Short mmCIF file of C-alpha atoms and ligand atoms in Angstrom, two decimals:
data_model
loop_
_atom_site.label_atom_id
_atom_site.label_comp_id
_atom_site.label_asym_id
_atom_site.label_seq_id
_atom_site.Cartn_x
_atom_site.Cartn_y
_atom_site.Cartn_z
CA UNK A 484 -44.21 -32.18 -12.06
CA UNK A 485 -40.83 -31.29 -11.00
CA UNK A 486 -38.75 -29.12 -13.45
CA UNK A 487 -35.78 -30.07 -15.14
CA UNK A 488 -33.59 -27.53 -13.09
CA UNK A 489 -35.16 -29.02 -9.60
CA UNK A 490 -33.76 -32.42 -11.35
CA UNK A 491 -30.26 -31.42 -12.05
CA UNK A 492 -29.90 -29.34 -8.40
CA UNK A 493 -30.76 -32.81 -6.73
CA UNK A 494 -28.66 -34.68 -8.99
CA UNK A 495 -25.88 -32.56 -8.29
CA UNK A 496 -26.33 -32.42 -4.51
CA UNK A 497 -26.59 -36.27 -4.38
CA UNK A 498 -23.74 -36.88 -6.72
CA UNK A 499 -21.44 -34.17 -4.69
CA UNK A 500 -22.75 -35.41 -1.63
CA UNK A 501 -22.13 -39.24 -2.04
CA UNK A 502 -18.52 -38.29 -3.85
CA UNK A 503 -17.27 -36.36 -0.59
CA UNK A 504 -19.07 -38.69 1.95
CA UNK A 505 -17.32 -41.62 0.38
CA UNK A 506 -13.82 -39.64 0.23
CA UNK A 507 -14.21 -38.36 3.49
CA UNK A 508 -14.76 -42.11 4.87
CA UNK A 509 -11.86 -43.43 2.91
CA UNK A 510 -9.82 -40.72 4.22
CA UNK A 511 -10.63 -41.14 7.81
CA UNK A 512 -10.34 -44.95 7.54
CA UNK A 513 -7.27 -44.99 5.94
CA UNK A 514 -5.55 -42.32 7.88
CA UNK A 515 -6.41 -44.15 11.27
CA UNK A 516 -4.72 -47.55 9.94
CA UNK A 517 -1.63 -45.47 8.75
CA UNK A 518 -1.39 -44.03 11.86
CA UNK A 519 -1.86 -47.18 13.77
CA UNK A 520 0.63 -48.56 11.85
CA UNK A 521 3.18 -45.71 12.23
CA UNK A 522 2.51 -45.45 15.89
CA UNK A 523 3.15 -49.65 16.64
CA UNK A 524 6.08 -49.76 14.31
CA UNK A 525 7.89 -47.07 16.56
CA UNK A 526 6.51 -48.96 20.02
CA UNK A 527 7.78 -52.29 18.23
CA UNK A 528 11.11 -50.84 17.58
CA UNK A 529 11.37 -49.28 21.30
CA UNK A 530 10.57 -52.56 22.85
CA UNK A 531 13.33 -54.41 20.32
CA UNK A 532 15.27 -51.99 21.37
CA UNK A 533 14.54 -52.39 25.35
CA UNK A 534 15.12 -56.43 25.26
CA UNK A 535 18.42 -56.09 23.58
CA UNK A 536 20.02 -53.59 25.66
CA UNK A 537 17.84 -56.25 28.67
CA UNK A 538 19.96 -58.80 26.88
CA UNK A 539 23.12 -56.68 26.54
CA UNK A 540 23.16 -56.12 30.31
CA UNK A 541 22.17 -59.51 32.04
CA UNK A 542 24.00 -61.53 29.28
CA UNK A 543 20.91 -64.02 29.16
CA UNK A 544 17.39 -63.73 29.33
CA UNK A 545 16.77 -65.23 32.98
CA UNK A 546 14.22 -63.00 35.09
CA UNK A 547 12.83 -61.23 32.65
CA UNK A 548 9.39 -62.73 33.45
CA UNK A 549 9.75 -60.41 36.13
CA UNK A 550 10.89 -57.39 34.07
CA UNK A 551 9.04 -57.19 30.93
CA UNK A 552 5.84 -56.08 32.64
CA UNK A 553 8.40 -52.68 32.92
CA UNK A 554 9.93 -53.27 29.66
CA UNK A 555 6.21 -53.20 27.75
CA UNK A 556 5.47 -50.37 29.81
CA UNK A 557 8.03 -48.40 29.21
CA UNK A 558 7.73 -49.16 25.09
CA UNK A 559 3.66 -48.69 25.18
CA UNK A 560 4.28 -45.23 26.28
CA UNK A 561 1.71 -43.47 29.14
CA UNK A 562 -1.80 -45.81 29.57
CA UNK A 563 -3.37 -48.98 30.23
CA UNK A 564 -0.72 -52.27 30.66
CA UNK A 565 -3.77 -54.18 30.10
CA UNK A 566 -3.87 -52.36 26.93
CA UNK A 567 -1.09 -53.32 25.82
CA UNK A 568 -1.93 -57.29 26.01
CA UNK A 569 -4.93 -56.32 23.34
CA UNK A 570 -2.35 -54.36 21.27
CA UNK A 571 0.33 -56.89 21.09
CA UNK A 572 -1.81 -60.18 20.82
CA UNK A 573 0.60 -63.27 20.85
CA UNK A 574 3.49 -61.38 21.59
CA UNK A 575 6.01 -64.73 22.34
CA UNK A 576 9.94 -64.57 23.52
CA UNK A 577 12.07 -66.81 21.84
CA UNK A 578 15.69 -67.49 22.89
CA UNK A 579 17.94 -67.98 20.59
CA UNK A 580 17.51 -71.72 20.09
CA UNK A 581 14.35 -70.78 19.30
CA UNK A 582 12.45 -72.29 21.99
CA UNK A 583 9.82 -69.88 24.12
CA UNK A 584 10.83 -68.12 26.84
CA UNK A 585 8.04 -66.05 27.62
CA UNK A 586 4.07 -65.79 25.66
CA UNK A 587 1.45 -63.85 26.33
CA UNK A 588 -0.51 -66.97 25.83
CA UNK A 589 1.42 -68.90 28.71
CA UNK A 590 0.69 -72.60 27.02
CA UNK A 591 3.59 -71.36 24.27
CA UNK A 592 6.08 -71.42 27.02
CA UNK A 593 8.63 -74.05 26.19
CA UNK A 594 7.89 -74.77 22.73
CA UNK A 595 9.68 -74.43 19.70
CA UNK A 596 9.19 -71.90 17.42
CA UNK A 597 8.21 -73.14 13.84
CA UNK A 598 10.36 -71.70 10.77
CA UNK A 599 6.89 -70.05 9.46
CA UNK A 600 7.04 -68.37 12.60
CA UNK A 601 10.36 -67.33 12.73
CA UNK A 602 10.28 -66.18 9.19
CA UNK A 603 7.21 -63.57 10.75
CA UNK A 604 9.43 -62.95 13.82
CA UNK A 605 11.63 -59.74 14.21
CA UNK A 606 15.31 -61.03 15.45
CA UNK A 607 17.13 -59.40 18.83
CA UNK A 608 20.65 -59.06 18.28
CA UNK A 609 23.54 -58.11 20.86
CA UNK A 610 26.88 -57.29 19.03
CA UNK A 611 25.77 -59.15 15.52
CA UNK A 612 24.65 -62.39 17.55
CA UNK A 613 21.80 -63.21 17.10
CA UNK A 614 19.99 -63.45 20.63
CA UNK A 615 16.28 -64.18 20.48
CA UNK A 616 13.27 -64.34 18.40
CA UNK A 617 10.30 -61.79 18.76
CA UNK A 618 6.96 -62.53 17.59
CA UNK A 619 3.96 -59.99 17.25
CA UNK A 620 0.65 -59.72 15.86
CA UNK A 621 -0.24 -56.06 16.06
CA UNK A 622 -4.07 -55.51 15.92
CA UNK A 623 -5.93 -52.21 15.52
CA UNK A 624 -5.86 -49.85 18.29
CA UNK A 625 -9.12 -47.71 19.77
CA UNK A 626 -7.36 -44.69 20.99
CA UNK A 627 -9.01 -43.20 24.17
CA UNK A 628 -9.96 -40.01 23.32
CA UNK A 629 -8.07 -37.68 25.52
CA UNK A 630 -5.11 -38.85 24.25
CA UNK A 631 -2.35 -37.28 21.74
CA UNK A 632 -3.33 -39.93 19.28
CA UNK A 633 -7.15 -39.30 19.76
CA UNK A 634 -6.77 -35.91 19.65
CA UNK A 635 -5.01 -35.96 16.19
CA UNK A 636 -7.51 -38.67 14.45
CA UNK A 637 -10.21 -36.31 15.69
CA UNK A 638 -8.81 -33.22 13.56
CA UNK A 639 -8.28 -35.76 11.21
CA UNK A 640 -12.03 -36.42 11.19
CA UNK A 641 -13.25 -33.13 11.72
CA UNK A 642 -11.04 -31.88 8.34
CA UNK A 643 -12.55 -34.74 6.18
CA UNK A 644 -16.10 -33.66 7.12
CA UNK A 645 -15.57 -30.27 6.95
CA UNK A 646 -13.86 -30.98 3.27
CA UNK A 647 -16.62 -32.91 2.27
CA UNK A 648 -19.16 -30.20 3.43
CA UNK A 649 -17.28 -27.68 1.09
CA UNK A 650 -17.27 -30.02 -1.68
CA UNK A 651 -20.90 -30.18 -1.67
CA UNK A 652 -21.69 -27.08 -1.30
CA UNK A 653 -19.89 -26.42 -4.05
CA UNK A 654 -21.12 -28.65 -6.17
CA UNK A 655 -24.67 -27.53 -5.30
CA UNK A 656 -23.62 -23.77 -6.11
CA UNK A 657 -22.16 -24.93 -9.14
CA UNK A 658 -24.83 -27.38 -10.16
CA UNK A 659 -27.69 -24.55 -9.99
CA UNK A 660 -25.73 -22.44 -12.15
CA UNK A 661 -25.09 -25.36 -14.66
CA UNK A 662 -28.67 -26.15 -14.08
CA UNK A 663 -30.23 -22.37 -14.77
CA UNK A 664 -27.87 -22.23 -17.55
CA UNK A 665 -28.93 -25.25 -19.63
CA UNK A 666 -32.51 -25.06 -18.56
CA UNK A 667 -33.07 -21.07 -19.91
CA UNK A 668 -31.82 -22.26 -23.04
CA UNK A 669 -34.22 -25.00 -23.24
CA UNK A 670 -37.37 -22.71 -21.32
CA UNK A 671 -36.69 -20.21 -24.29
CA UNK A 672 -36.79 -23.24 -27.20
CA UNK A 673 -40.08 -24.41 -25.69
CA UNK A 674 -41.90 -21.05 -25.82
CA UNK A 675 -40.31 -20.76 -29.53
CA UNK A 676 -41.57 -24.35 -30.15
CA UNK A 677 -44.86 -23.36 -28.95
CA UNK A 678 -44.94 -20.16 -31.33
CA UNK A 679 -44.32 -21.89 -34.30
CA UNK A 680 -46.85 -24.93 -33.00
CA UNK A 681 -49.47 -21.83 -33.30
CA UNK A 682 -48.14 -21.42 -36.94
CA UNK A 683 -46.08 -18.17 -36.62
CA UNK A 684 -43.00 -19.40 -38.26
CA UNK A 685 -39.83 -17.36 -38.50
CA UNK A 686 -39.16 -17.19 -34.40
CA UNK A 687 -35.83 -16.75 -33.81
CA UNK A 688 -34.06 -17.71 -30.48
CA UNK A 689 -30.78 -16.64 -29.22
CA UNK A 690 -27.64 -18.81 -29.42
CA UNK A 691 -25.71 -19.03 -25.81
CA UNK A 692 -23.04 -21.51 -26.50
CA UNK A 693 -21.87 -23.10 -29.20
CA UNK A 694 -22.10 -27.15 -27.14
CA UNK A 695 -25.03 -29.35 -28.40
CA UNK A 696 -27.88 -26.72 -26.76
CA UNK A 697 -26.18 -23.92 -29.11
CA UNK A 698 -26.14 -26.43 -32.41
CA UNK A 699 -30.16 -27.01 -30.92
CA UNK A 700 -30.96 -23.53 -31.12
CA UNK A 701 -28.96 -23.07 -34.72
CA UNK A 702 -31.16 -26.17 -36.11
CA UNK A 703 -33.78 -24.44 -34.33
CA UNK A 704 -33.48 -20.95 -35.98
CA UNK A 705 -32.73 -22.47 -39.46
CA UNK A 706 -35.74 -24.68 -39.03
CA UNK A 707 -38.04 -21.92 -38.13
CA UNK A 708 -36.58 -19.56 -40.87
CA UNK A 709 -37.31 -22.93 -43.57
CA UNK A 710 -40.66 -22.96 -42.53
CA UNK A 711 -41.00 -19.53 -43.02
CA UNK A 712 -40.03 -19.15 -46.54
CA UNK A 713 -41.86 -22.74 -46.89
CA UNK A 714 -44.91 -20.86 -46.24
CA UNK A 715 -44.26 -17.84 -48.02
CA UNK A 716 -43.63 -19.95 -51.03
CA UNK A 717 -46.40 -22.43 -50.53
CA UNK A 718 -48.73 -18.83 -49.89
CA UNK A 719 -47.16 -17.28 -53.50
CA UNK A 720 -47.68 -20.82 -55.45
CA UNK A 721 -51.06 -20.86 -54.36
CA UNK A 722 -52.46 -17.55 -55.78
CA UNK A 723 -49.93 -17.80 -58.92
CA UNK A 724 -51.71 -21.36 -59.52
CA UNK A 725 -55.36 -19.01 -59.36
CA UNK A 726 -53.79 -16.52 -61.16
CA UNK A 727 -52.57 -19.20 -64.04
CA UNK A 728 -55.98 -20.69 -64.04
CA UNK A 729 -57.90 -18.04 -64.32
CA UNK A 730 -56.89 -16.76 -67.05
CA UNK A 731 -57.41 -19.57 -69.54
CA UNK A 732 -60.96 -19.87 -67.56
CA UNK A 733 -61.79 -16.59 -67.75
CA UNK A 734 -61.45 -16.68 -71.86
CA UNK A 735 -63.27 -19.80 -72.02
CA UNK A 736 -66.25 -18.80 -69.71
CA UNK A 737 -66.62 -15.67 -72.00
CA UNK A 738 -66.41 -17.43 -75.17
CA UNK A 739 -68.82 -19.95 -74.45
CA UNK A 740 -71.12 -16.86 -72.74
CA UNK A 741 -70.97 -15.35 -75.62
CA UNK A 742 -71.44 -18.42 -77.94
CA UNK A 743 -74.46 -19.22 -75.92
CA UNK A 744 -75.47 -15.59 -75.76
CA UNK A 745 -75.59 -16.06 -80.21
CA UNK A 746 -73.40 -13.19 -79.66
CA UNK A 747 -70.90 -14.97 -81.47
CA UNK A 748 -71.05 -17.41 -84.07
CA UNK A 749 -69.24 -20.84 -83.93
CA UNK A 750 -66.26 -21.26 -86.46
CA UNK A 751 -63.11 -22.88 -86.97
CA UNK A 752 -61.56 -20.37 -85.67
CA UNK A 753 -63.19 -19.64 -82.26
CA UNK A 754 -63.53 -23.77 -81.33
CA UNK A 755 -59.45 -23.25 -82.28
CA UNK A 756 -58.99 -20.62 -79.68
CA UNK A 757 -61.52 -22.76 -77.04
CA UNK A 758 -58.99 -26.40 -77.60
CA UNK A 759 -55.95 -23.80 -77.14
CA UNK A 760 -57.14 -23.03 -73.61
CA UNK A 761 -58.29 -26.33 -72.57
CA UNK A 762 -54.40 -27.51 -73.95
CA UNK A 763 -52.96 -24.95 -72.03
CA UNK A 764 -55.19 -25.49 -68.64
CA UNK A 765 -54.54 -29.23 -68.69
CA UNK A 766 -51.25 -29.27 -69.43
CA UNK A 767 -50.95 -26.60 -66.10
CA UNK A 768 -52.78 -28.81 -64.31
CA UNK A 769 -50.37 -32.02 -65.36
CA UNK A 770 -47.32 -29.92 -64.38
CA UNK A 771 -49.18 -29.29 -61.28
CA UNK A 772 -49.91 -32.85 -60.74
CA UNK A 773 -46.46 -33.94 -61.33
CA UNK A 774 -44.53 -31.30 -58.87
CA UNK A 775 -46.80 -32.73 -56.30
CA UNK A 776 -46.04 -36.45 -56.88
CA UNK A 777 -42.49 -35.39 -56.90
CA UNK A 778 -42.82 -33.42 -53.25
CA UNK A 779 -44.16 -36.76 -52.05
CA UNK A 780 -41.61 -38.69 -53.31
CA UNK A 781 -44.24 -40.71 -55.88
CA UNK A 782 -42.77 -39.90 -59.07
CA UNK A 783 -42.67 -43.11 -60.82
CA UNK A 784 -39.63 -43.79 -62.31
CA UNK A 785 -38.83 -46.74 -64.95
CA UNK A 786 -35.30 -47.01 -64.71
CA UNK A 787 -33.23 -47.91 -68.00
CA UNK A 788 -29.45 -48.22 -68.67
CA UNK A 789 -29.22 -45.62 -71.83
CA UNK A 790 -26.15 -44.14 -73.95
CA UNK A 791 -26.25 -40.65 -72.93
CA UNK A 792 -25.10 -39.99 -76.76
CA UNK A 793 -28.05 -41.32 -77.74
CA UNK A 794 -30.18 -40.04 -75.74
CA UNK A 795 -28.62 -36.64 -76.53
CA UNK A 796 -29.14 -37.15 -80.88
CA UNK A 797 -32.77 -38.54 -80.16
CA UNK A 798 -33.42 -35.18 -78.36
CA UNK A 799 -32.07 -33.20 -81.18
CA UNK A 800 -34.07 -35.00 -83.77
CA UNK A 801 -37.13 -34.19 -82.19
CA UNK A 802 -36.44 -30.91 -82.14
CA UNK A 803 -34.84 -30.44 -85.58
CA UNK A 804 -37.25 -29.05 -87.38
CA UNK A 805 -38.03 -26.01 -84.72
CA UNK A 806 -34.16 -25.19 -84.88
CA UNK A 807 -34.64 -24.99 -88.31
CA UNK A 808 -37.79 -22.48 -88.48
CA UNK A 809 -36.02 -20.64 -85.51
CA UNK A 810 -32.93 -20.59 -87.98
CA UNK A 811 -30.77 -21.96 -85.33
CA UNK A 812 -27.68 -24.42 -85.47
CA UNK A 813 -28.60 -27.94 -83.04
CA UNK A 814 -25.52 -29.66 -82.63
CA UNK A 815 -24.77 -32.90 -80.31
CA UNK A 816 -21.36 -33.49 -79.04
CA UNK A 817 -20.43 -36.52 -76.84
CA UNK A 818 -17.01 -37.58 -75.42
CA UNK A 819 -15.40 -40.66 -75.94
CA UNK A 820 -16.48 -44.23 -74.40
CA UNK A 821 -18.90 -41.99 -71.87
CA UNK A 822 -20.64 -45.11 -69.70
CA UNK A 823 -24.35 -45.77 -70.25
CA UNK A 824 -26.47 -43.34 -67.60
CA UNK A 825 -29.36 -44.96 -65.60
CA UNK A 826 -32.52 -42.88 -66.32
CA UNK A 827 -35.97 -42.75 -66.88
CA UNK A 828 -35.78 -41.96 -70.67
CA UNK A 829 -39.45 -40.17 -70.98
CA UNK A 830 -38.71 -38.35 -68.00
CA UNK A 831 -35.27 -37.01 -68.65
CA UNK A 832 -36.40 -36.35 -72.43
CA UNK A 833 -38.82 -34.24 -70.79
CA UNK A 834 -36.18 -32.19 -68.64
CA UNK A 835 -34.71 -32.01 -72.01
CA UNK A 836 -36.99 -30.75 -74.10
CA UNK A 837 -37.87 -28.11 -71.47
CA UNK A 838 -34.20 -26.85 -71.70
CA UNK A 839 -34.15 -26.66 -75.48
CA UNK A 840 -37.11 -25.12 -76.09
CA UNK A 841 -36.66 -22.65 -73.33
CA UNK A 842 -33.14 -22.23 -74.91
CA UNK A 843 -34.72 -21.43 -78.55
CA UNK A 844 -37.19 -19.29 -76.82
CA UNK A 845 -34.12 -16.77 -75.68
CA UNK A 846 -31.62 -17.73 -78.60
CA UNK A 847 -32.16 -15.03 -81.38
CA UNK A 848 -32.40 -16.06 -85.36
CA UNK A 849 -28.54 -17.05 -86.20
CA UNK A 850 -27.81 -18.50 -82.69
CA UNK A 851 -26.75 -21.97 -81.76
CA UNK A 852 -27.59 -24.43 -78.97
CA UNK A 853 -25.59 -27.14 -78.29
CA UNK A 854 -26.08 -30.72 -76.28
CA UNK A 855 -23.25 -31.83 -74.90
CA UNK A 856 -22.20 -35.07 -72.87
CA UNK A 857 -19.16 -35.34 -70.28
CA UNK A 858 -18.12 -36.82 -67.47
CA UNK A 859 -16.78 -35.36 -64.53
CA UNK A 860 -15.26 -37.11 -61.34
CA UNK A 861 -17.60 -40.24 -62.42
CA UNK A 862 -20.52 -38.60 -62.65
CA UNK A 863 -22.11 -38.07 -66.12
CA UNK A 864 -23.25 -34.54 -67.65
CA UNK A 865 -25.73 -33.84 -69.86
CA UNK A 866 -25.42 -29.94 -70.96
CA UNK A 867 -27.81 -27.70 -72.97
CA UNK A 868 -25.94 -24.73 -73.90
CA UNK A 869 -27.02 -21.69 -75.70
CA UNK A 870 -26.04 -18.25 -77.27
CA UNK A 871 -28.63 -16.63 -76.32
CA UNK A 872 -29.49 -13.41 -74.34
CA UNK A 873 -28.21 -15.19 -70.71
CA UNK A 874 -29.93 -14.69 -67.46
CA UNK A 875 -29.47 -11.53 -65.39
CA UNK A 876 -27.62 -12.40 -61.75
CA UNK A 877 -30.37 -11.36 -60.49
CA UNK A 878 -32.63 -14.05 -61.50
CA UNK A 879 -29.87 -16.67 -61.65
CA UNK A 880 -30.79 -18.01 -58.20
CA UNK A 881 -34.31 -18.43 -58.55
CA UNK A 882 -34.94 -19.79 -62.09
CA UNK A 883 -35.66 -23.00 -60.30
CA UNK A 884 -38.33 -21.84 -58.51
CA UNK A 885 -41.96 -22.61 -58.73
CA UNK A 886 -43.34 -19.89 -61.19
CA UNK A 887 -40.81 -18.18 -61.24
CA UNK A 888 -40.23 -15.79 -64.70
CA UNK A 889 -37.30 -13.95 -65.46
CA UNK A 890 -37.02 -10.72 -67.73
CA UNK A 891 -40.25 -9.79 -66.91
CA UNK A 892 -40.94 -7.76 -70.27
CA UNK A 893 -40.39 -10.35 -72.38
CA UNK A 894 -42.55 -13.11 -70.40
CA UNK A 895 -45.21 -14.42 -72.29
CA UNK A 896 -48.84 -15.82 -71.28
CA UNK A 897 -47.26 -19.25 -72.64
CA UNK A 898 -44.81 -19.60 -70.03
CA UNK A 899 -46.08 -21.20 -66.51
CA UNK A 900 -42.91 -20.26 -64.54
CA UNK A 901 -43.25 -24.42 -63.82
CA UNK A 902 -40.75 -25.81 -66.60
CA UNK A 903 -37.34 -25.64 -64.77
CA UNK A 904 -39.15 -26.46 -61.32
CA UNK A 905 -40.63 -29.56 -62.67
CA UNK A 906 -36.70 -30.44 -64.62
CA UNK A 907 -35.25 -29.94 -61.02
CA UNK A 908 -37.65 -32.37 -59.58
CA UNK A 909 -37.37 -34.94 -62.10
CA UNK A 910 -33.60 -34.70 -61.75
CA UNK A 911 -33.56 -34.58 -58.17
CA UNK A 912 -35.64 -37.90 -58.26
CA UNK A 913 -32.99 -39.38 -60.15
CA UNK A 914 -30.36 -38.56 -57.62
CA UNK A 915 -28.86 -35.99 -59.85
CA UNK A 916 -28.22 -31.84 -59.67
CA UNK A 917 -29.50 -29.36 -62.35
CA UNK A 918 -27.80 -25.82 -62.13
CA UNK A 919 -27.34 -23.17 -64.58
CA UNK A 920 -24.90 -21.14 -65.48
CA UNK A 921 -24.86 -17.55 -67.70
CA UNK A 922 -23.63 -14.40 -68.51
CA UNK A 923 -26.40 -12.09 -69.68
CA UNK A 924 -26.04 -11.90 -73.73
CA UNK A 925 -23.22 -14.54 -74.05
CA UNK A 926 -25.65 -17.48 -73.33
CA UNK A 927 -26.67 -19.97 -70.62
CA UNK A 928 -25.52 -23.66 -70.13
CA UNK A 929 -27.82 -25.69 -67.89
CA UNK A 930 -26.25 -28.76 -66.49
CA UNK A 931 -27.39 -32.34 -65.09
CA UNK A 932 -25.40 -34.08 -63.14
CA UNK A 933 -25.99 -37.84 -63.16
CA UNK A 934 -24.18 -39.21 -60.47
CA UNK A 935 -21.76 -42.36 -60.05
CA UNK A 936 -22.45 -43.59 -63.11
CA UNK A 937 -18.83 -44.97 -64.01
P1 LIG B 404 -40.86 -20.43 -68.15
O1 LIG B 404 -42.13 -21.16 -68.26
O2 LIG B 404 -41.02 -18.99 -67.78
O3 LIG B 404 -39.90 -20.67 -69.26
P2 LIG B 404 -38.95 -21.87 -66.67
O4 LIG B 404 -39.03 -22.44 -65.31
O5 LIG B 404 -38.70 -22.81 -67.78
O6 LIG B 404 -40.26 -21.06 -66.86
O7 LIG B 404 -37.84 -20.78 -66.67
C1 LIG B 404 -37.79 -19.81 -65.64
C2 LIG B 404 -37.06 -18.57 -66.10
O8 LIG B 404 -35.71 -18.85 -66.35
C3 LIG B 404 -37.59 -18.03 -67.39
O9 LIG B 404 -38.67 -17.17 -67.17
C4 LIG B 404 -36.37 -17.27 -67.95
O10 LIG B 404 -36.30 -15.98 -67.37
C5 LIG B 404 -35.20 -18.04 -67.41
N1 LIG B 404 -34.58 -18.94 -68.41
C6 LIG B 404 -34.73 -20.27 -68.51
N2 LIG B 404 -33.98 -20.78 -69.52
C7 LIG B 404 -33.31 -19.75 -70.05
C8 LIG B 404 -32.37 -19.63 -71.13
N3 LIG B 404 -31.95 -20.68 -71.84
N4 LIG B 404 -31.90 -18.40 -71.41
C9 LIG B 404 -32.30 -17.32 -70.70
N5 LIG B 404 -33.19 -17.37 -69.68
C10 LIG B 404 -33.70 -18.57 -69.35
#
């Protein structure tokens, strides 16, 4: 298998590699036709320049079949006349009636140039008469080594390569660092991957850069650190769950021990204490049941359009007559035209319920607890608010939590720890927020937030 980092070297090196072989190629080709180009504009000019001062001295172009040979010669520069022929391929003489005077391809001679042909050809003039028509077709040179010419396309050449060289080593040195770089990152997220695959959670790995491999290793650490406190909390639900059961269990094993023992007798009063226990484990295991339908996403919902007024005064009525033995005031309030909330009724009476009675189980004789109904940037709230003894900062932030109990002294074997857990789930299956708010012996207000609902 190769590794990652042997990948990206050999990407690199081919991608650096093709980039300055291909630039170096251009170069070269494109220098040599510039050149070529340069070097037969200035030999075309010289040899315009050698038949008009030809024509300036003889006053006509008779006998310069005999001269030009000298004339090319002396415009080509040093080298091969027969060169020249292959550098200057059609090169025709016209006079200046137009007609050909002298062609390197001889059957020209005597014909008439066409006006596509004089519109290519480069005029000779003598005093700002126009004297004779010169036609050339310049072709690509080879230029013999030893020569100026060679010499400089050589350096030429020997630069590009020597560029392109550089340029890939330097995109090889650069590519391994880019390539050690990324591929520590990702060594060190595989060996933390394989940690937590072993189920040691909480592995932390360190954050390089902050590019997509440094937002990695973030989701990374926040994902290990989840899991974590995922198992921590799964761990501490587990034995609070043995803990809850057992204790109902444990008074029901010893009452029917000692019932069957005869060290007891039946009575009304002992099968009371036995249906207390079995209430109390099965409605445990209920909560229980529900959380975990929630977790899964299961929770069943039937969906109803409701007025959250009336949902609000059907809460209080049901719970009238405890406000009244607990001697404190129930009160609904409701704003104005507040649209109709989409809800599972039974379910968010439950979340309900659990709030009041939580909020007379912490409201002194005298107190009040009031249900109140708002909306707030479209979203409908449903509020339980109390006068009670409040919740300590402390605790605040967990109250949600699975078996979680506040104010530990005044906790009572009633109380699961599950009631606000289980609201937060039902809630949260409706697509709505629960949160609390409280200063400690001023009162709480717990609010759900129902969203969009206008
Ligand atoms: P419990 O079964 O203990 O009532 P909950 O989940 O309903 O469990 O509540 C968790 C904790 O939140 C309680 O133990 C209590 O400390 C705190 N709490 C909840 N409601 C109120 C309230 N209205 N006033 C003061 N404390 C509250």
């Amino acid at each position: 298998m190769h590794s990652l980092r042997t990948k990206l070297i050999l990407a690199f090196l081919l991608v650096g590699l093709t980039g300055s072989v291909l630039v170096a190629v251009i170069v070269q080709r494109r220098t040599r036709l510039a050149f070529n180009d340069f070097i037969l504009n200035r030999e075309q000019q010289t040899l315009v320049n050698n038949l008009e001062l030809y024509y300036q001295r003889n006053g006509d172009w008779d006998g310069l079949q005999v001269s030009l040979l000298t004339l090319l010669v002396s415009s080509s520069g040093p080298g091969d006349v027969r060169d020249f022929g292959r550098d200057w391929q059609g090169l025709t003489l016209a006079g200046a009636d137009r007609v050909v005077l002298f062609s390197l391809r001889p059957e020209q001679v005597g014909k008439t140039l066409s006006s596509r042909e004089i519109d290519r050809a480069v005029t000779l003039e003598v005093d700002g008469e126009v004297v004779g028509w010169l036609l050339l077709t310049p072709t690509v040179r080879e230029w013999v080594a030893e020569s100026a010419e060679g010499v400089f396309l050589r350096n030429v050449n020997i630069a590009s390569l020597v560029s392109a060289l550089v340029a890939t080593l330097l995109a090889l040195t650069l590519g391994s660092f880019l390539a050690l770089t990324l591929t520590r990152s990702l060594r060190e997220l595989t060996e933390a991957t394989v940690e937590i695959a072993k189920g040691r959670f909480g592995k932390q790995v360190m954050v390089r850069s902050d590019d997509e491999l440094g937002e990695l290793a973030t989701s990374f650490n926040q994902m290990s650190l989840d899991l974590e406190r995922a198992t921590q909390a799964r761990r501490q639900m587990t034995a609070d769950v043995a803990h809850d059961l057992r204790s109902p269990l444990s008074v029901l094993s010893g009452y029917a021990e000692a019932l069957s023992d005869g060290k007891i007798a039946g009575s009304p009063e002992v099968y009371n204490i036995l249906h207390q226990e079995t209430v109390h484990l099965s409605r445990l295991v209920e909560d229980l049941r529900l959380l975990s339908l929630a977790d899964a996403g299961e929770l069943q919902l039937l969906i109803q359009s409701f007025s959250p007024q009336a949902l609000l005064e059907r809460t209080a009525a049901r719970h009238a007559v405890a406000a009244e033995q607990h001697n404190i005031s129930l009160s609904v309030s409701a704003d104005q035209g507040l649209p109709n909330v989409n809800v599972d009724i039974e379910r968010m009476s439950q979340v309900l319920d659990n709030l009041i009675l939580n909020a007379f189980r912490y409201t002194p004789s005298g107190g009040e607890v009031r249900l109140i109904s708002k909306t707030a940037n479209g979203d409908v709230l449903l509020q339980v608010q109390d006068s009670g003894s409040g919740i300590i900062s402390e605790d605040l932030p967990h109250i949600f939590d699975r078996f979680y109990r506040g104010d530990k002294a005044r906790r009572g074997s009633e109380e699961s720890g599950l009631g606000l857990a289980i609201a937060k789930s039902i809630v949260k299956a409706h697509g709505g927020e629960i949160s609390a708010e409280s200063s400690p012996g001023q009162g709480s207000v717990f609010t759900i937030t129902l969203k969009n609902q206008t």
